[in-house]
């Protein structure tokens, strides 16, 4: 007889956002910011489960429509998604439900997303608007930071609107 081994690939973790509040609070709610931190760190954060490598952030059906996520925790130049822009690391998919349904609003206080070095990110079916990283900064809606390893961003069925930057107002 032979020896058979079975390797089971671990499924990606789905992190379900169920509040539009921009918060990092230990409660039963999972905000978009908390979901990103949970995915980046593979640690449960707020009301969000821990990510596990490749993760997908989705949006709960209990959210109002359109669901507008206004970034209100200000504080630029921080790279852990705790304040300011939403810093994305690792392998992550943000799966919205439509450009008129999921709206991520930078509130004019920072850019909306920063794709960190080495990240592989897919953003699908959302609107990214009102990002502004401030005077002299680039990437109003999204900045894909350089470095090694290279980062990769794929946008699918999404809108990048009304963002401002010195260079790359949208991306």
Short mmCIF file of C-alpha atoms in Angstrom, two decimals:
data_model
loop_
_atom_site.label_atom_id
_atom_site.label_comp_id
_atom_site.label_asym_id
_atom_site.label_seq_id
_atom_site.Cartn_x
_atom_site.Cartn_y
_atom_site.Cartn_z
CA UNK A 1 0.00 0.00 0.00
CA UNK A 2 1.01 3.57 -0.66
CA UNK A 3 0.99 6.54 1.62
CA UNK A 4 -1.46 9.22 0.59
CA UNK A 5 -1.41 12.73 1.96
CA UNK A 6 -4.01 15.36 1.38
CA UNK A 7 -3.19 19.01 1.57
CA UNK A 8 -6.18 21.23 2.17
CA UNK A 9 -5.70 24.78 1.04
CA UNK A 10 -6.97 27.22 3.61
CA UNK A 11 -9.79 29.33 2.29
CA UNK A 12 -9.41 33.07 2.40
CA UNK A 13 -11.07 34.87 5.28
CA UNK A 14 -14.13 36.97 4.52
CA UNK A 15 -14.35 40.01 6.77
CA UNK A 16 -17.86 41.51 6.75
CA UNK A 17 -18.17 45.26 7.35
CA UNK A 18 -21.41 46.09 9.20
CA UNK A 19 -21.07 49.80 10.11
CA UNK A 20 -20.22 52.95 8.17
CA UNK A 21 -18.59 54.52 11.24
CA UNK A 22 -14.87 55.27 10.88
CA UNK A 23 -13.76 53.78 14.17
CA UNK A 24 -11.29 51.47 15.85
CA UNK A 25 -13.29 50.39 18.92
CA UNK A 26 -13.61 47.05 20.66
CA UNK A 27 -17.31 46.47 20.12
CA UNK A 28 -19.54 44.15 18.12
CA UNK A 29 -19.29 46.32 15.00
CA UNK A 30 -16.82 45.83 12.15
CA UNK A 31 -15.88 49.12 10.47
CA UNK A 32 -14.05 49.33 7.14
CA UNK A 33 -10.93 50.63 8.94
CA UNK A 34 -11.07 47.76 11.46
CA UNK A 35 -11.57 45.23 8.64
CA UNK A 36 -8.46 46.56 6.88
CA UNK A 37 -6.40 46.42 10.10
CA UNK A 38 -7.67 42.86 10.76
CA UNK A 39 -6.67 41.84 7.21
CA UNK A 40 -3.28 43.61 7.38
CA UNK A 41 -2.29 42.17 10.76
CA UNK A 42 -4.17 38.81 10.79
CA UNK A 43 -5.47 39.87 14.22
CA UNK A 44 -9.09 40.36 15.28
CA UNK A 45 -9.77 44.08 15.53
CA UNK A 46 -12.91 45.74 16.88
CA UNK A 47 -15.79 43.52 15.83
CA UNK A 48 -13.87 42.04 12.88
CA UNK A 49 -12.38 38.54 12.74
CA UNK A 50 -8.65 38.08 12.18
CA UNK A 51 -7.53 37.88 8.59
CA UNK A 52 -5.44 34.92 7.43
CA UNK A 53 -3.21 35.69 4.50
CA UNK A 54 -5.38 36.42 1.47
CA UNK A 55 -8.56 38.11 2.70
CA UNK A 56 -11.74 39.55 1.22
CA UNK A 57 -13.58 42.48 2.76
CA UNK A 58 -17.28 42.51 1.94
CA UNK A 59 -20.17 44.74 3.00
CA UNK A 60 -23.13 43.51 5.02
CA UNK A 61 -26.66 43.69 3.63
CA UNK A 62 -27.79 45.53 6.79
CA UNK A 63 -25.90 48.67 5.69
CA UNK A 64 -27.99 51.55 4.35
CA UNK A 65 -27.75 52.16 0.61
CA UNK A 66 -25.85 53.94 -0.49
CA UNK A 67 -23.41 53.11 2.30
CA UNK A 68 -21.09 56.09 2.66
CA UNK A 69 -17.84 55.46 4.56
CA UNK A 70 -16.49 58.91 5.49
CA UNK A 71 -12.92 58.78 6.78
CA UNK A 72 -12.96 60.93 9.92
CA UNK A 73 -9.98 59.64 11.96
CA UNK A 74 -7.46 62.21 10.76
CA UNK A 75 -3.70 61.84 11.00
CA UNK A 76 -1.58 61.68 7.87
CA UNK A 77 1.73 59.85 7.41
CA UNK A 78 0.74 56.82 9.48
CA UNK A 79 1.10 53.47 7.68
CA UNK A 80 -0.99 51.05 9.76
CA UNK A 81 -4.49 52.27 8.72
CA UNK A 82 -5.19 53.54 12.26
CA UNK A 83 -5.60 57.18 11.18
CA UNK A 84 -5.81 59.06 7.90
CA UNK A 85 -5.76 57.02 4.71
CA UNK A 86 -6.53 53.32 4.60
CA UNK A 87 -3.17 51.55 4.25
CA UNK A 88 -3.47 48.20 2.44
CA UNK A 89 -0.91 45.39 2.84
CA UNK A 90 -0.63 41.78 1.77
CA UNK A 91 -3.17 40.09 -0.49
CA UNK A 92 -6.54 41.74 -0.13
CA UNK A 93 -9.77 42.08 -2.09
CA UNK A 94 -12.28 44.79 -1.23
CA UNK A 95 -15.53 43.58 -2.81
CA UNK A 96 -18.22 46.26 -2.99
CA UNK A 97 -21.74 45.87 -4.30
CA UNK A 98 -21.74 48.71 -6.85
CA UNK A 99 -20.36 52.21 -7.43
CA UNK A 100 -23.72 53.67 -6.35
CA UNK A 101 -23.92 51.38 -3.29
CA UNK A 102 -20.48 51.53 -1.57
CA UNK A 103 -18.88 55.00 -1.39
CA UNK A 104 -15.56 55.49 0.40
CA UNK A 105 -15.08 59.21 1.08
CA UNK A 106 -11.70 60.67 2.05
CA UNK A 107 -13.43 63.69 3.59
CA UNK A 108 -10.75 65.98 2.11
CA UNK A 109 -8.42 65.18 5.03
CA UNK A 110 -6.09 62.58 3.44
CA UNK A 111 -5.99 60.29 0.42
CA UNK A 112 -8.41 57.35 0.57
CA UNK A 113 -6.13 54.32 -0.02
CA UNK A 114 -2.38 53.75 0.17
CA UNK A 115 -1.23 50.52 -1.45
CA UNK A 116 1.88 49.58 0.55
CA UNK A 117 5.01 47.98 -1.01
CA UNK A 118 4.52 44.33 -1.97
CA UNK A 119 0.73 44.42 -1.62
CA UNK A 120 -1.56 42.75 -4.15
CA UNK A 121 -4.91 44.53 -3.98
CA UNK A 122 -8.17 44.17 -5.88
CA UNK A 123 -10.80 46.86 -5.32
CA UNK A 124 -14.14 46.08 -6.95
CA UNK A 125 -17.51 47.81 -7.29
CA UNK A 126 -16.94 50.88 -5.08
CA UNK A 127 -16.64 54.64 -5.48
CA UNK A 128 -13.50 56.32 -4.09
CA UNK A 129 -13.98 60.06 -3.66
CA UNK A 130 -12.87 63.28 -1.94
CA UNK A 131 -9.31 62.18 -1.18
CA UNK A 132 -6.75 64.94 -0.60
CA UNK A 133 -3.34 64.09 0.91
CA UNK A 134 -2.39 67.76 1.25
CA UNK A 135 0.02 70.18 -0.38
CA UNK A 136 2.91 68.56 -2.25
CA UNK A 137 1.59 65.00 -1.87
CA UNK A 138 0.61 62.61 -4.65
CA UNK A 139 -2.22 60.14 -5.13
CA UNK A 140 -5.47 61.80 -4.08
CA UNK A 141 -7.79 58.81 -4.30
CA UNK A 142 -5.18 56.05 -4.28
CA UNK A 143 -1.40 55.97 -4.16
CA UNK A 144 0.47 52.82 -5.13
CA UNK A 145 3.75 53.20 -3.27
CA UNK A 146 6.94 52.14 -4.96
CA UNK A 147 9.57 49.90 -3.53
CA UNK A 148 10.52 46.26 -3.53
CA UNK A 149 8.70 44.02 -3.83
CA UNK A 150 6.46 45.88 -6.24
CA UNK A 151 2.83 46.38 -5.33
CA UNK A 152 -0.10 45.63 -7.61
CA UNK A 153 -3.53 47.24 -7.77
CA UNK A 154 -6.45 46.01 -9.86
CA UNK A 155 -9.57 48.20 -10.00
CA UNK A 156 -12.75 46.52 -11.26
CA UNK A 157 -16.06 48.29 -11.98
CA UNK A 158 -15.11 51.16 -9.66
CA UNK A 159 -15.20 54.97 -9.84
CA UNK A 160 -12.44 57.31 -8.64
CA UNK A 161 -14.01 60.79 -8.42
CA UNK A 162 -13.34 64.31 -7.07
CA UNK A 163 -9.90 63.59 -5.58
CA UNK A 164 -7.09 66.17 -5.37
CA UNK A 165 -3.29 65.84 -5.30
CA UNK A 166 -0.15 67.53 -6.63
CA UNK A 167 0.25 64.60 -9.05
CA UNK A 168 -2.12 61.71 -9.66
CA UNK A 169 -5.32 63.31 -8.40
CA UNK A 170 -7.23 60.06 -8.87
CA UNK A 171 -4.44 57.48 -8.69
#
